[in-house]
GROMACS .gro file of C-alpha atoms in nm:
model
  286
    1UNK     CA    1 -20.848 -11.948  13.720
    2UNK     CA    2 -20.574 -12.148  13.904
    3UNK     CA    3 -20.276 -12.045  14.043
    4UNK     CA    4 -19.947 -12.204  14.024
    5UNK     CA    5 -19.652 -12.183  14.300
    6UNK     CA    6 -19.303 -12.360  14.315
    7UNK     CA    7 -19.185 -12.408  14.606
    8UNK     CA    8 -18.849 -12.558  14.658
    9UNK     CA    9 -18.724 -12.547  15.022
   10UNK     CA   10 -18.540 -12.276  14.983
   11UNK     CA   11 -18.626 -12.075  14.679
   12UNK     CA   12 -19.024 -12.056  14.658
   13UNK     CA   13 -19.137 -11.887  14.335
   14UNK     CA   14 -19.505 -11.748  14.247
   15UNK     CA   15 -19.716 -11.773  13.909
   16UNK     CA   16 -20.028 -11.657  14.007
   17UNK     CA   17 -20.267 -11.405  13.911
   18UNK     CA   18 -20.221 -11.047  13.992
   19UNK     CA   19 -20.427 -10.749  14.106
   20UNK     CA   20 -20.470 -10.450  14.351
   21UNK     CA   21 -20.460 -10.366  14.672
   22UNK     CA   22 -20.643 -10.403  15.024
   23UNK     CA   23 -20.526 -10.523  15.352
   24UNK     CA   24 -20.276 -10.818  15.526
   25UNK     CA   25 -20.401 -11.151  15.549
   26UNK     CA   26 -20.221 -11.161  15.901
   27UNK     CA   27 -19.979 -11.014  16.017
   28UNK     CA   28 -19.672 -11.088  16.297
   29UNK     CA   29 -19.501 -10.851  16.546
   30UNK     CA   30 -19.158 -10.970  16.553
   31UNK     CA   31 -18.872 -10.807  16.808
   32UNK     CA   32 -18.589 -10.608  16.701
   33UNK     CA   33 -18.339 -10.891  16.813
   34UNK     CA   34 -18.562 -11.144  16.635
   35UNK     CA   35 -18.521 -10.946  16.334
   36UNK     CA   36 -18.124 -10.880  16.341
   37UNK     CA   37 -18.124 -11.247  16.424
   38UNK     CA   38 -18.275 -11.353  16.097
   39UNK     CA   39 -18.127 -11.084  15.841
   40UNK     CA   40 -17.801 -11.314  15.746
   41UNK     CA   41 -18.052 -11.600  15.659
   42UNK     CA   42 -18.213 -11.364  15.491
   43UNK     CA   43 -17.912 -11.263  15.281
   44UNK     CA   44 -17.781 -11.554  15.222
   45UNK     CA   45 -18.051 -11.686  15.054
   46UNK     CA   46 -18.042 -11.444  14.828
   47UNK     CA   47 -18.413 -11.353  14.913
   48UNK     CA   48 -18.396 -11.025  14.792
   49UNK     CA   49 -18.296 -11.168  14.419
   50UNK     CA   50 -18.584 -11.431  14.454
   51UNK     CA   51 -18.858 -11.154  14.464
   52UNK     CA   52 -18.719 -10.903  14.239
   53UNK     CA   53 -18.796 -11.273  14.034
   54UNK     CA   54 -19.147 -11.259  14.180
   55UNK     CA   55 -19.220 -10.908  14.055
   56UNK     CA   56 -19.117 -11.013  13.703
   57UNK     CA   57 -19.364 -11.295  13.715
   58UNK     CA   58 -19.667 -11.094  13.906
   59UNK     CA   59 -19.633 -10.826  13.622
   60UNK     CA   60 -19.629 -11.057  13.350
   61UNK     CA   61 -19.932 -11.212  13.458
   62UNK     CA   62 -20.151 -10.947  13.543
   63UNK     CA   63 -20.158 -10.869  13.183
   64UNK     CA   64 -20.312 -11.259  13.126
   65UNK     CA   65 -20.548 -11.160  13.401
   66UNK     CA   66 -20.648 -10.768  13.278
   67UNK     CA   67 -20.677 -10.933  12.943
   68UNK     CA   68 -20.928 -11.250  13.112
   69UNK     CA   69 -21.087 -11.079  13.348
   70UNK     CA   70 -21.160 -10.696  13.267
   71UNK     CA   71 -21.004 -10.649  12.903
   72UNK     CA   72 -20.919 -10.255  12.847
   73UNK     CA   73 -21.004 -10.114  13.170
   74UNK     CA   74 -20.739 -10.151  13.356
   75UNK     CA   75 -20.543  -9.875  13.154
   76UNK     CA   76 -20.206  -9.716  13.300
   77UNK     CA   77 -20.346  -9.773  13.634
   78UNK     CA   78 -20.331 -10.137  13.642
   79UNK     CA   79 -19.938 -10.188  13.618
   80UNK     CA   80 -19.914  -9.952  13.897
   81UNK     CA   81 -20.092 -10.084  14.098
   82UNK     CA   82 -19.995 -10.456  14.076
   83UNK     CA   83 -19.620 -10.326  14.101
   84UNK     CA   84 -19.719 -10.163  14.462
   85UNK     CA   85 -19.814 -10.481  14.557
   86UNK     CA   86 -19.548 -10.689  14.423
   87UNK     CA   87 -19.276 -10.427  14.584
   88UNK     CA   88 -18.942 -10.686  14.664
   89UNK     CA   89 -18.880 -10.494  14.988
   90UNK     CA   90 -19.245 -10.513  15.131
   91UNK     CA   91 -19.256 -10.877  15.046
   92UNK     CA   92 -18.940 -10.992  15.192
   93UNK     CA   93 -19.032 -10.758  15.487
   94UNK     CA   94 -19.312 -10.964  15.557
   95UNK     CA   95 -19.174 -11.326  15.490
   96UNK     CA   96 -18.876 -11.192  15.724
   97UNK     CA   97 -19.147 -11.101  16.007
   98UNK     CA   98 -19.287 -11.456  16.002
   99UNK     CA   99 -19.020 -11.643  16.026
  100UNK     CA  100 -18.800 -11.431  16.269
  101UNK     CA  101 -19.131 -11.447  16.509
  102UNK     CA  102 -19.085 -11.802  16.566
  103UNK     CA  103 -18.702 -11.945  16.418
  104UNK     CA  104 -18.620 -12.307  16.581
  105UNK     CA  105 -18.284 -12.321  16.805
  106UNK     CA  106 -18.011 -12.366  16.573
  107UNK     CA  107 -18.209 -12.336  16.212
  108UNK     CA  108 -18.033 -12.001  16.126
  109UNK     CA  109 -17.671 -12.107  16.178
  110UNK     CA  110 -17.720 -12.461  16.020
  111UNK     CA  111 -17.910 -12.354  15.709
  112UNK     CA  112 -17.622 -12.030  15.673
  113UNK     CA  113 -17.378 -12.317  15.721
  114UNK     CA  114 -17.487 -12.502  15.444
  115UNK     CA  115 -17.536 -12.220  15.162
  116UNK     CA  116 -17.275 -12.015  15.233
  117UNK     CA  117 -17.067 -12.261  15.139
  118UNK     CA  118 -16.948 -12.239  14.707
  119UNK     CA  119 -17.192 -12.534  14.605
  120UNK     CA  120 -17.488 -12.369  14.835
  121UNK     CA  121 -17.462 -12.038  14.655
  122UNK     CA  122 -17.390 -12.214  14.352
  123UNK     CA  123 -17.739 -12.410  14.413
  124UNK     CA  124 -17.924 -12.112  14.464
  125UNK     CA  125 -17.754 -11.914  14.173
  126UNK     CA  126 -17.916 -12.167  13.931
  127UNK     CA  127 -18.271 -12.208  14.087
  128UNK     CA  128 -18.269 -11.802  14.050
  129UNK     CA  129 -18.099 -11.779  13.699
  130UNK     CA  130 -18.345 -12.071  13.574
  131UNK     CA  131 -18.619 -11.908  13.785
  132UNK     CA  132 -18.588 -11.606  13.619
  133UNK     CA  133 -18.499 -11.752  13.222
  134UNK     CA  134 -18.832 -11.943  13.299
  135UNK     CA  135 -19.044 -11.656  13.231
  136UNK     CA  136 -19.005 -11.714  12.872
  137UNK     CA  137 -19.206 -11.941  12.779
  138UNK     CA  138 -18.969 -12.088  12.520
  139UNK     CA  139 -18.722 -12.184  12.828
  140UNK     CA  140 -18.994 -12.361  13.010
  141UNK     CA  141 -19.119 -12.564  12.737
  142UNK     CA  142 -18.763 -12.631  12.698
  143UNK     CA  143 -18.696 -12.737  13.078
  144UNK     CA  144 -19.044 -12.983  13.004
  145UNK     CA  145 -18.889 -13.128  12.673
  146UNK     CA  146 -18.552 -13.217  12.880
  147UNK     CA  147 -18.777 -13.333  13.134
  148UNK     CA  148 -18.919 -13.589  12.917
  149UNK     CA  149 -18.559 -13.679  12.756
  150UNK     CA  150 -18.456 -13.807  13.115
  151UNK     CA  151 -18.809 -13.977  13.127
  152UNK     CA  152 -18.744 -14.155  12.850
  153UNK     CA  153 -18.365 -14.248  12.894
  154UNK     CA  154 -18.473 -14.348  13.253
  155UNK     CA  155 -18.179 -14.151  13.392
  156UNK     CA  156 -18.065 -14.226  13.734
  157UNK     CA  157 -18.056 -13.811  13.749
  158UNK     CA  158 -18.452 -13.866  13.788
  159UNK     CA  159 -18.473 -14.073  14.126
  160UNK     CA  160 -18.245 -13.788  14.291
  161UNK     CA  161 -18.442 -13.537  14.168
  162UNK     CA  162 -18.769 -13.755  14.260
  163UNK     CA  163 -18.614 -13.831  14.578
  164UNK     CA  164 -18.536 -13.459  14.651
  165UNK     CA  165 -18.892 -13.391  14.557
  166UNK     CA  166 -19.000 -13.632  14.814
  167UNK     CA  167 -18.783 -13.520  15.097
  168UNK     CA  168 -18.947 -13.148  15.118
  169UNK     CA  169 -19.249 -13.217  15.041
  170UNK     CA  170 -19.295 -13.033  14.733
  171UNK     CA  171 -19.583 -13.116  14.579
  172UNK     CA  172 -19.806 -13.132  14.865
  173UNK     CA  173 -19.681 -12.809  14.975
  174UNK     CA  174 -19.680 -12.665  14.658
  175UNK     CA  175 -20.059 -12.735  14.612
  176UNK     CA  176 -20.145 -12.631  14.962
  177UNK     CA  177 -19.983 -12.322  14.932
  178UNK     CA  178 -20.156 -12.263  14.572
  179UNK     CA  179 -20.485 -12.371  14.689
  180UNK     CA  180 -20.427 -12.074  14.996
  181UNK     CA  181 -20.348 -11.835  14.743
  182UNK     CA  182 -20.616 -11.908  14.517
  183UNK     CA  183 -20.875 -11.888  14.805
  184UNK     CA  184 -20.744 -11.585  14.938
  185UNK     CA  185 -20.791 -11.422  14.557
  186UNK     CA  186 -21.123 -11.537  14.527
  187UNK     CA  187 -21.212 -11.378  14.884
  188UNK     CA  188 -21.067 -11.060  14.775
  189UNK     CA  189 -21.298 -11.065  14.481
  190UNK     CA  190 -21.583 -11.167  14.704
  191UNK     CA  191 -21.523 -10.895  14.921
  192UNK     CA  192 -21.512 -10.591  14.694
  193UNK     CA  193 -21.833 -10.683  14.554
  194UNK     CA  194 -21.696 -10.845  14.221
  195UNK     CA  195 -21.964 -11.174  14.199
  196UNK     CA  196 -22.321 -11.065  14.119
  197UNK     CA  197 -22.399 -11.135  14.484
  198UNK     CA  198 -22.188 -11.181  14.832
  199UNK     CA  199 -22.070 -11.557  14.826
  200UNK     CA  200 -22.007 -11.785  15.083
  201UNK     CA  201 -21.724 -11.940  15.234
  202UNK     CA  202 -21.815 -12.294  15.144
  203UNK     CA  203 -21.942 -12.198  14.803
  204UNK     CA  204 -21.612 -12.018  14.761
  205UNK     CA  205 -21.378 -12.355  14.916
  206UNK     CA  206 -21.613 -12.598  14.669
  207UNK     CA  207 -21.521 -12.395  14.329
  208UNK     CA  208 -21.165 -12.415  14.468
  209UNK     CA  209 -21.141 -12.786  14.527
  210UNK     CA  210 -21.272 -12.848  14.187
  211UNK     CA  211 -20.920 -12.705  14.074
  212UNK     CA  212 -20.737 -12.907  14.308
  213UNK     CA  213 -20.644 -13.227  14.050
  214UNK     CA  214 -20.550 -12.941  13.785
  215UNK     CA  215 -20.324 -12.733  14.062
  216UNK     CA  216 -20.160 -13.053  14.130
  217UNK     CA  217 -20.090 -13.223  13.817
  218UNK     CA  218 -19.965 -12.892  13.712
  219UNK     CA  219 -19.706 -12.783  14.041
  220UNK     CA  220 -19.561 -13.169  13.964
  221UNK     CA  221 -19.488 -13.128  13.612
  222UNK     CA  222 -19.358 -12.739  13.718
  223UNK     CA  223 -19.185 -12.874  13.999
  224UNK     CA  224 -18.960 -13.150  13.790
  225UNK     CA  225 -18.871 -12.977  13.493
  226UNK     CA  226 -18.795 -12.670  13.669
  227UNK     CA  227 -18.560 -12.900  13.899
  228UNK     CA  228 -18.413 -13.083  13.607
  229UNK     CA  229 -18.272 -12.745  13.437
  230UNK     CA  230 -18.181 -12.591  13.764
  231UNK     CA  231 -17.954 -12.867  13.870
  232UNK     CA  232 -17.852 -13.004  13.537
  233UNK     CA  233 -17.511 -12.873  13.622
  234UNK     CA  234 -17.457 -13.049  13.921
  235UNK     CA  235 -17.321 -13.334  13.967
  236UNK     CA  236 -17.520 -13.663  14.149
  237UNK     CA  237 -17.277 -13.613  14.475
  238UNK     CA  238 -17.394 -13.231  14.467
  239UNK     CA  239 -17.762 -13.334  14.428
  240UNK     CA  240 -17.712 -13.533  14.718
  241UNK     CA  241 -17.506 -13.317  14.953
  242UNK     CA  242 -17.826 -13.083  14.906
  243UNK     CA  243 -18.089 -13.375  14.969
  244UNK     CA  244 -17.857 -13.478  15.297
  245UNK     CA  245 -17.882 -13.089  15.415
  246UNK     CA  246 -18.266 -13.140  15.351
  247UNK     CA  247 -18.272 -13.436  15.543
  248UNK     CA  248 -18.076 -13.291  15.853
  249UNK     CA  249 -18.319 -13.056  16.094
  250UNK     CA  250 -18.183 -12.717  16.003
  251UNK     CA  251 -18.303 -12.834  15.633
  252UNK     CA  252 -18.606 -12.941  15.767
  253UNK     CA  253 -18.644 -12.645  16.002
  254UNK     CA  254 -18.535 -12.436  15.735
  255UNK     CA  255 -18.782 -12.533  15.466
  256UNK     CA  256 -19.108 -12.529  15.673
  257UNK     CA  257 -19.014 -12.176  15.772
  258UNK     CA  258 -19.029 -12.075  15.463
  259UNK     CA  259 -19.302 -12.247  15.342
  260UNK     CA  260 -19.520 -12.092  15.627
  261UNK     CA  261 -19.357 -11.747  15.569
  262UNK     CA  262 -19.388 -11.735  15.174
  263UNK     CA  263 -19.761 -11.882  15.243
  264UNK     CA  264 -19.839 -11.550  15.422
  265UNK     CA  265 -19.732 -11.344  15.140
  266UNK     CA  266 -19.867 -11.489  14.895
  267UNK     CA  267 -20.204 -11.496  15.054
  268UNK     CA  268 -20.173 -11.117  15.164
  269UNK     CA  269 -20.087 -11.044  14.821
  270UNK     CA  270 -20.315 -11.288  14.635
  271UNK     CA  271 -20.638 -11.115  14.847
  272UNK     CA  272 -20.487 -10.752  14.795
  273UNK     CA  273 -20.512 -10.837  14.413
  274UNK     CA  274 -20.830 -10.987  14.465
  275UNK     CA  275 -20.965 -10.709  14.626
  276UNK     CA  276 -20.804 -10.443  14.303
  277UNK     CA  277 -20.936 -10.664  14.030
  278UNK     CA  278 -21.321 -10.677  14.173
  279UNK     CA  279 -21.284 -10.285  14.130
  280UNK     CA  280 -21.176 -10.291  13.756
  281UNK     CA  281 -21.414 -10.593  13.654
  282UNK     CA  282 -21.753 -10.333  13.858
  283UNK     CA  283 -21.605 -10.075  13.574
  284UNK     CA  284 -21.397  -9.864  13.815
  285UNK     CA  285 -21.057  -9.698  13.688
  286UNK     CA  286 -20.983  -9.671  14.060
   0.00000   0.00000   0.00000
């Protein structure tokens, strides 16, 4: 099983598996003051939205995995549980932690500079509305058909998009932060006793790596039809106002933040599941 993440610099979605509960894959202390300090970032990126998003998707797909992986035994217990995990207030508790514990000079005012202007909220208005219509699976075969239209028009809209790809990193980030999430799963499995015998780390990494081509070719075609519907209403100067901000070092400080800070949710969450699912698939109701 694979998992697949978006990440855009500043609006990182998850479509992973789902599962139980168990512990944090780390966790960071931050200060009081650090935390005031990075609560308007916070709300102006809307973060709160994104992962009410996030529980919509982890829901959705913990029925794919009940159904793959332990088919009628996860009963009324299974929702609840995966919708403890996926709780919008603990997750954007701990992706605030992270990045309060160590925020660059000046990132927080630059980045609230940029999206609090109208076209930054308007920016992050569509990546959550197409975020969200995106669970239908309609809408994203839709996003992948307009995809290919600009494909085969070659539309200049494509190098702006490729070029705002490029600039954050994306791809590379998106299948770094999927492979992290997948590994953490697996170890949660691992650890509750859900293979026929304790695994080992490297045995664990190899079966991992093997997904890596699929992970990839998979967050790239996510990546640029997701960006093609979310932005279709912008205009090219918009597009590259944003890939400008992204360029500048609060964009740059900005999105690696995030990256690290959604990477440590997703992992806690990815081994809690891992460790809930091992306990359904031995037969347990919990």
């Amino acid at each position: 099983m694979t998992a697949r993440l978006f990440l855009s610099p500043f609006l990182i979605v998850l479509a992973l598996f789902s599962a139980g509960h168990g512990r944090a894959e780390e966790s960071f202390q931050s200060s009081e003051e650090q935390r005031d300090a990075i609560a308007p970032l916070i709300e102006t990126l809307r973060i709160s939205d994104l992962f009410e998003i996030v529980r919509l998707e982890g829901l959705a797909h913990s029925e794919e995995l009940e159904r793959d992986m332990f088919p009628g035994r996860g009963r009324e217990r299974w929702p609840g549980i995966v919708a403890r995990i996926y709780e919008p207030d603990r997750m954007r508790l701990l992706l605030a932690d992270d990045m309060a514990s160590d925020a660059p000079d000046g990132m927080i005012d630059g980045a609230i500079a940029f999206f609090e202007t109208d076209l930054g909220q308007q920016i992050l208005s569509l990546e959550l509305s197409v975020r969200e219509a995106m669970l239908d699976p309609s809408v994203e075969a839709a996003a992948q058909d307009y995809l290919a239209m600009l494909q085969d028009d070659a539309s200049p809209r494509l190098a702006l998009l490729e070029e705002f790809v490029e600039i954050n990193d994306l791809v590379e980030n998106n299948v770094s932060a999927a492979l992290n999430a997948t590994f953490a799963f697996y170890t949660g499995l691992n650890a509750a006793g859900a293979f026929d015998e304790i695994r080992s780390e490297d045995e664990i990494l190899r079966d991992i790596w093997r997904q890596e081509e699929t992970i990839r070719l998979d967050s790239d075609l996510w990546v640029m039809s997701y960006l093609a519907m979310a932005y279709q209403p912008l205009s090219d100067a918009d597009i590259r106002r944003y890939i400008e901000f992204g360029r500048s070092a609060p964009g740059q400080q900005v999105n690696s933040a995030l990256f690290a800070g959604f990477d440590i949710v997703f992992r806690t969450v990815s081994r809690e599941m891992g460790f809930a699912a091992a306990q359904f698939i031995g037969g347990s109701d919990l």
